[in-house]
Tab-separated table of N, CA and C and ligand atoms in Angstrom:
chain	number	residue	atom	x	y	z
A	1	UNK	N	0.825	-1.204	0.010
A	1	UNK	CA	0.012	-0.017	0.001
A	1	UNK	C	0.901	1.287	0.018
A	2	UNK	N	0.632	2.154	-0.887
A	2	UNK	CA	1.459	3.345	-0.876
A	2	UNK	C	1.030	4.379	0.143
A	3	UNK	N	2.000	5.086	0.666
A	3	UNK	CA	1.668	6.098	1.758
A	3	UNK	C	0.952	7.242	1.158
A	4	UNK	N	0.046	7.866	1.956
A	4	UNK	CA	-0.579	9.084	1.470
A	4	UNK	C	0.347	10.148	1.024
A	5	UNK	N	0.028	10.993	0.114
A	5	UNK	CA	1.014	11.927	-0.477
A	5	UNK	C	1.430	12.986	0.506
A	6	UNK	N	0.656	13.187	1.607
A	6	UNK	CA	1.119	14.226	2.526
A	6	UNK	C	1.967	13.614	3.610
A	7	UNK	N	2.419	12.410	3.459
A	7	UNK	CA	3.255	11.751	4.420
A	7	UNK	C	4.715	11.772	3.884
A	8	UNK	N	5.557	12.263	4.784
A	8	UNK	CA	6.989	12.531	4.403
A	8	UNK	C	7.805	11.648	5.284
A	9	UNK	N	8.797	10.938	4.746
A	9	UNK	CA	9.570	10.036	5.538
A	9	UNK	C	10.922	10.772	5.940
A	10	UNK	N	11.310	10.480	7.171
A	10	UNK	CA	12.579	11.002	7.698
A	10	UNK	C	13.348	9.841	8.284
A	11	UNK	N	14.652	9.788	7.968
A	11	UNK	CA	15.476	8.674	8.527
A	11	UNK	C	16.394	9.272	9.551
A	12	UNK	N	16.416	8.686	10.757
A	12	UNK	CA	17.293	9.133	11.813
A	12	UNK	C	18.430	8.141	11.960
A	13	UNK	N	19.652	8.633	11.959
A	13	UNK	CA	20.824	7.783	12.065
A	13	UNK	C	21.449	8.052	13.495
A	14	UNK	N	21.496	6.994	14.272
A	14	UNK	CA	22.055	7.132	15.602
A	14	UNK	C	23.571	7.043	15.644
A	15	UNK	N	24.262	7.502	16.689
A	15	UNK	CA	25.708	7.483	16.705
A	15	UNK	C	26.290	6.130	16.479
A	16	UNK	N	25.609	5.026	16.777
A	16	UNK	CA	26.093	3.667	16.522
A	16	UNK	C	25.844	3.232	15.063
A	17	UNK	N	25.281	4.080	14.245
A	17	UNK	CA	25.041	3.777	12.872
A	17	UNK	C	23.723	3.151	12.572
A	18	UNK	N	22.940	2.839	13.637
A	18	UNK	CA	21.517	2.314	13.376
A	18	UNK	C	20.639	3.349	12.843
A	19	UNK	N	19.685	2.937	11.990
A	19	UNK	CA	18.809	3.834	11.278
A	19	UNK	C	17.369	3.509	11.614
A	20	UNK	N	16.575	4.521	11.798
A	20	UNK	CA	15.133	4.336	11.992
A	20	UNK	C	14.470	5.301	11.038
A	21	UNK	N	13.439	4.801	10.362
A	21	UNK	CA	12.739	5.618	9.394
A	21	UNK	C	11.267	5.809	9.938
A	22	UNK	N	10.823	7.014	9.976
A	22	UNK	CA	9.435	7.360	10.400
A	22	UNK	C	8.800	8.300	9.426
A	23	UNK	N	7.506	8.374	9.459
A	23	UNK	CA	6.812	9.231	8.567
A	23	UNK	C	6.114	10.353	9.347
A	24	UNK	N	6.223	11.520	8.788
A	24	UNK	CA	5.534	12.682	9.399
A	24	UNK	C	4.607	13.309	8.401
A	25	UNK	N	3.867	14.265	8.812
A	25	UNK	CA	2.901	14.924	7.943
A	25	UNK	C	3.477	16.165	7.362
A	26	UNK	N	3.215	16.370	6.128
A	26	UNK	CA	3.631	17.575	5.413
A	26	UNK	C	3.343	18.847	6.236
A	27	UNK	N	4.313	19.658	6.498
A	27	UNK	CA	4.115	20.927	7.260
A	27	UNK	C	4.531	20.788	8.696
A	28	UNK	N	4.631	19.502	9.194
A	28	UNK	CA	5.202	19.302	10.548
A	28	UNK	C	6.709	19.493	10.415
A	29	UNK	N	7.391	19.329	11.540
A	29	UNK	CA	8.828	19.510	11.582
A	29	UNK	C	9.528	18.226	11.919
A	30	UNK	N	10.756	18.160	11.605
A	30	UNK	CA	11.540	16.927	11.872
A	30	UNK	C	11.488	16.583	13.315
A	31	UNK	N	11.526	17.606	14.228
A	31	UNK	CA	11.508	17.377	15.692
A	31	UNK	C	10.197	16.692	16.052
A	32	UNK	N	9.076	17.065	15.448
A	32	UNK	CA	7.789	16.438	15.759
A	32	UNK	C	7.816	14.917	15.451
A	33	UNK	N	8.411	14.579	14.336
A	33	UNK	CA	8.436	13.196	13.941
A	33	UNK	C	9.329	12.403	14.899
A	34	UNK	N	10.436	13.003	15.396
A	34	UNK	CA	11.313	12.361	16.304
A	34	UNK	C	10.680	12.147	17.675
A	35	UNK	N	10.065	13.155	18.172
A	35	UNK	CA	9.446	13.105	19.476
A	35	UNK	C	8.249	12.160	19.480
A	36	UNK	N	7.442	12.227	18.439
A	36	UNK	CA	6.253	11.319	18.343
A	36	UNK	C	6.606	9.886	18.311
A	37	UNK	N	7.855	9.618	17.848
A	37	UNK	CA	8.267	8.250	17.728
A	37	UNK	C	9.363	7.868	18.751
A	38	UNK	N	9.640	8.748	19.613
A	38	UNK	CA	10.570	8.486	20.682
A	38	UNK	C	12.002	8.231	20.223
A	39	UNK	N	12.454	8.925	19.263
A	39	UNK	CA	13.806	8.791	18.697
A	39	UNK	C	14.771	9.271	19.780
A	40	UNK	N	15.733	8.386	20.247
A	40	UNK	CA	16.647	8.740	21.290
A	40	UNK	C	17.509	9.930	20.837
A	41	UNK	N	17.797	10.851	21.767
A	41	UNK	CA	18.708	11.893	21.496
A	41	UNK	C	18.042	13.155	20.982
A	42	UNK	N	16.788	13.077	20.671
A	42	UNK	CA	16.042	14.337	20.237
A	42	UNK	C	14.905	14.526	21.224
A	43	UNK	N	15.057	15.559	22.050
A	43	UNK	CA	14.143	15.771	23.188
A	43	UNK	C	13.062	16.824	22.781
A	44	UNK	N	13.473	17.879	22.190
A	44	UNK	CA	12.433	18.913	21.831
A	44	UNK	C	11.875	19.604	23.013
A	45	UNK	N	12.682	19.868	23.995
A	45	UNK	CA	12.286	20.374	25.275
A	45	UNK	C	11.411	21.658	25.160
A	46	UNK	N	11.784	22.552	24.285
A	46	UNK	CA	10.953	23.833	24.250
A	46	UNK	C	9.781	23.741	23.328
A	47	UNK	N	9.567	22.568	22.802
A	47	UNK	CA	8.354	22.399	22.014
A	47	UNK	C	8.455	23.088	20.599
A	48	UNK	N	9.663	23.283	20.180
A	48	UNK	CA	9.757	23.860	18.870
A	48	UNK	C	9.978	25.377	18.926
A	49	UNK	N	10.223	25.949	20.030
A	49	UNK	CA	10.296	27.357	20.140
A	49	UNK	C	11.639	27.952	19.804
A	50	UNK	N	12.582	27.105	19.369
A	50	UNK	CA	13.880	27.537	18.968
A	50	UNK	C	14.610	28.165	20.164
A	51	UNK	N	14.444	27.590	21.336
A	51	UNK	CA	15.147	28.157	22.534
A	51	UNK	C	15.883	27.125	23.397
A	52	UNK	N	15.939	25.855	22.980
A	52	UNK	CA	16.543	24.824	23.869
A	52	UNK	C	17.686	24.098	23.312
A	53	UNK	N	17.771	23.976	21.979
A	53	UNK	CA	18.916	23.176	21.393
A	53	UNK	C	18.815	21.655	21.569
A	54	UNK	N	17.796	21.139	22.193
A	54	UNK	CA	17.726	19.674	22.477
A	54	UNK	C	17.223	18.880	21.274
A	55	UNK	N	17.135	19.565	20.116
A	55	UNK	CA	16.626	18.883	18.928
A	55	UNK	C	17.786	19.018	17.848
A	56	UNK	N	18.991	19.227	18.286
A	56	UNK	CA	20.130	19.389	17.322
A	56	UNK	C	20.353	18.129	16.500
A	57	UNK	N	20.434	18.266	15.221
A	57	UNK	CA	20.738	17.128	14.366
A	57	UNK	C	21.812	17.672	13.321
A	58	UNK	N	22.501	16.626	12.714
A	58	UNK	CA	23.388	16.906	11.557
A	58	UNK	C	22.669	16.431	10.307
A	59	UNK	N	22.457	17.279	9.367
A	59	UNK	CA	21.797	16.835	8.105
A	59	UNK	C	22.839	16.083	7.279
A	60	UNK	N	22.347	14.933	6.724
A	60	UNK	CA	23.248	14.169	5.848
A	60	UNK	C	23.758	15.032	4.716
A	61	UNK	N	24.988	14.942	4.349
A	61	UNK	CA	25.575	15.839	3.297
A	61	UNK	C	24.761	15.782	2.034
A	62	UNK	N	24.169	14.693	1.687
A	62	UNK	CA	23.355	14.587	0.399
A	62	UNK	C	22.064	15.424	0.483
A	63	UNK	N	21.699	15.806	1.719
A	63	UNK	CA	20.392	16.520	1.877
A	63	UNK	C	20.611	17.951	2.263
A	64	UNK	N	21.841	18.336	2.448
A	64	UNK	CA	22.143	19.670	2.950
A	64	UNK	C	21.531	20.759	2.097
A	65	UNK	N	21.675	20.608	0.821
A	65	UNK	CA	21.178	21.697	-0.039
A	65	UNK	C	19.686	21.867	0.031
A	66	UNK	N	19.003	20.707	0.059
A	66	UNK	CA	17.492	20.767	0.136
A	66	UNK	C	17.038	21.254	1.564
A	67	UNK	N	17.707	20.838	2.571
A	67	UNK	CA	17.338	21.154	3.918
A	67	UNK	C	17.735	22.631	4.282
A	68	UNK	N	18.607	23.174	3.498
A	68	UNK	CA	19.128	24.539	3.722
A	68	UNK	C	19.994	24.585	5.005
A	69	UNK	N	20.522	25.712	5.230
A	69	UNK	CA	21.363	25.896	6.461
A	69	UNK	C	20.608	26.771	7.459
A	70	UNK	N	21.129	26.672	8.727
A	70	UNK	CA	20.497	27.496	9.789
A	70	UNK	C	20.766	28.944	9.545
A	71	UNK	N	19.665	29.731	9.884
A	71	UNK	CA	19.764	31.188	9.740
A	71	UNK	C	19.288	31.845	11.021
A	72	UNK	N	19.665	33.055	11.222
A	72	UNK	CA	19.087	33.963	12.267
A	72	UNK	C	19.156	33.327	13.627
A	73	UNK	N	18.002	33.309	14.332
A	73	UNK	CA	17.959	32.775	15.691
A	73	UNK	C	18.407	31.388	15.812
A	74	UNK	N	18.088	30.572	14.801
A	74	UNK	CA	18.463	29.182	14.822
A	74	UNK	C	20.017	29.080	14.814
A	75	UNK	N	20.613	29.857	13.975
A	75	UNK	CA	22.090	29.839	13.845
A	75	UNK	C	22.713	30.250	15.155
A	76	UNK	N	22.122	31.280	15.765
A	76	UNK	CA	22.665	31.824	17.010
A	76	UNK	C	22.564	30.769	18.124
A	77	UNK	N	21.397	30.145	18.228
A	77	UNK	CA	21.207	29.139	19.338
A	77	UNK	C	22.121	27.986	19.044
A	78	UNK	N	22.334	27.602	17.814
A	78	UNK	CA	23.236	26.448	17.555
A	78	UNK	C	24.625	26.657	17.988
A	79	UNK	N	25.037	27.960	18.081
A	79	UNK	CA	26.405	28.221	18.515
A	79	UNK	C	26.636	27.785	19.959
A	80	UNK	N	25.533	27.484	20.645
A	80	UNK	CA	25.646	26.915	22.031
A	80	UNK	C	25.628	25.406	22.093
A	81	UNK	N	25.315	24.754	21.003
A	81	UNK	CA	25.197	23.350	20.960
A	81	UNK	C	26.539	22.603	20.951
A	82	UNK	N	26.527	21.451	21.561
A	82	UNK	CA	27.748	20.677	21.483
A	82	UNK	C	27.842	20.015	20.109
A	83	UNK	N	29.049	19.914	19.593
A	83	UNK	CA	29.315	19.210	18.336
A	83	UNK	C	28.801	19.864	17.120
A	84	UNK	N	28.614	21.212	17.201
A	84	UNK	CA	28.028	21.931	16.085
A	84	UNK	C	28.979	21.923	14.881
A	85	UNK	N	28.433	21.788	13.743
A	85	UNK	CA	29.275	21.875	12.524
A	85	UNK	C	28.416	22.460	11.384
A	86	UNK	N	28.988	22.484	10.186
A	86	UNK	CA	28.258	23.152	9.062
A	86	UNK	C	27.002	22.428	8.639
A	87	UNK	N	26.819	21.188	9.157
A	87	UNK	CA	25.547	20.472	8.835
A	87	UNK	C	24.592	20.539	9.914
A	88	UNK	N	24.838	21.303	10.954
A	88	UNK	CA	23.912	21.361	12.131
A	88	UNK	C	22.702	22.132	11.782
A	89	UNK	N	21.551	21.565	12.212
A	89	UNK	CA	20.224	22.238	12.223
A	89	UNK	C	19.537	21.944	13.541
A	90	UNK	N	18.545	22.780	13.839
A	90	UNK	CA	17.615	22.431	14.950
A	90	UNK	C	16.439	21.768	14.183
A	91	UNK	N	16.146	20.490	14.646
A	91	UNK	CA	15.152	19.704	13.931
A	91	UNK	C	13.781	20.374	13.980
A	92	UNK	N	13.554	21.263	14.997
A	92	UNK	CA	12.227	21.938	15.093
A	92	UNK	C	12.129	22.971	14.062
A	93	UNK	N	13.205	23.326	13.338
A	93	UNK	CA	13.161	24.391	12.370
A	93	UNK	C	13.239	23.827	10.952
A	94	UNK	N	13.200	22.504	10.798
A	94	UNK	CA	13.188	21.897	9.482
A	94	UNK	C	11.725	21.479	9.216
A	95	UNK	N	11.073	22.173	8.385
A	95	UNK	CA	9.684	21.867	8.016
A	95	UNK	C	9.609	20.770	6.930
A	96	UNK	N	8.771	19.857	7.129
A	96	UNK	CA	8.634	18.770	6.118
A	96	UNK	C	7.921	19.281	4.854
A	97	UNK	N	8.641	19.126	3.757
A	97	UNK	CA	8.082	19.435	2.468
A	97	UNK	C	8.253	18.225	1.553
A	98	UNK	N	7.575	18.208	0.426
A	98	UNK	CA	7.658	17.090	-0.490
A	98	UNK	C	9.119	16.825	-0.902
A	99	UNK	N	9.835	17.979	-1.004
A	99	UNK	CA	11.233	17.932	-1.451
A	99	UNK	C	12.105	17.163	-0.448
A	100	UNK	N	11.627	17.146	0.804
A	100	UNK	CA	12.455	16.529	1.844
A	100	UNK	C	12.037	15.072	2.144
A	101	UNK	N	11.183	14.498	1.322
A	101	UNK	CA	10.779	13.101	1.550
A	101	UNK	C	11.976	12.173	1.443
A	102	UNK	N	12.265	11.476	2.508
A	102	UNK	CA	13.423	10.604	2.545
A	102	UNK	C	14.693	11.236	3.207
A	103	UNK	N	14.422	12.464	3.804
A	103	UNK	CA	15.517	13.145	4.475
A	103	UNK	C	16.260	12.304	5.488
A	104	UNK	N	17.565	12.399	5.449
A	104	UNK	CA	18.428	11.672	6.405
A	104	UNK	C	19.061	12.646	7.365
A	105	UNK	N	18.881	12.476	8.632
A	105	UNK	CA	19.568	13.289	9.663
A	105	UNK	C	20.321	12.390	10.691
A	106	UNK	N	21.433	12.892	11.085
A	106	UNK	CA	22.189	12.163	12.165
A	106	UNK	C	21.894	12.780	13.538
A	107	UNK	N	21.733	11.896	14.518
A	107	UNK	CA	21.575	12.382	15.896
A	107	UNK	C	22.979	12.405	16.532
A	108	UNK	N	23.362	13.638	17.002
A	108	UNK	CA	24.702	13.745	17.629
A	108	UNK	C	24.729	12.817	18.844
A	109	UNK	N	25.901	12.227	19.112
A	109	UNK	CA	26.066	11.429	20.292
A	109	UNK	C	26.187	12.222	21.512
A	110	UNK	N	26.071	11.641	22.709
A	110	UNK	CA	26.308	12.310	23.993
A	110	UNK	C	27.766	12.802	23.943
A	111	UNK	N	27.914	14.035	24.326
A	111	UNK	CA	29.322	14.491	24.433
A	111	UNK	C	29.930	14.936	23.080
A	112	UNK	N	29.180	14.812	22.030
A	112	UNK	CA	29.753	15.283	20.734
A	112	UNK	C	29.610	16.825	20.717
B	1	FES	S1	12.800	21.959	20.238
B	1	FES	FE1	13.847	23.497	21.360
B	1	FES	S2	15.161	24.330	19.905
B	1	FES	FE2	14.163	22.826	18.750
């Protein structure tokens, strides 16, 4: 059975290399998909308010262009995150679009 067209898949890669794939609804954010499915390492403490950094992910290099880079408040907040690099995004600021169906993000490990 094919998934409804407003369902977007996101793949989460854990520090040990394990991958989990979940589907979210178009217009939701990557953080919502993670929290709804209990993905370890993505807490989303501020509920998507761009104030906590507990939804930090690294976008897979192949998806960087489509997912765009952090801007403004997101970029500033990320400067406080551990293990920040040029692929860092806050998952609550990545909105699911058709273009992002199949998006791969890595969850930073503890202490990264
Ligand atoms: S959930 Fe708090 S910054 Fe993303």
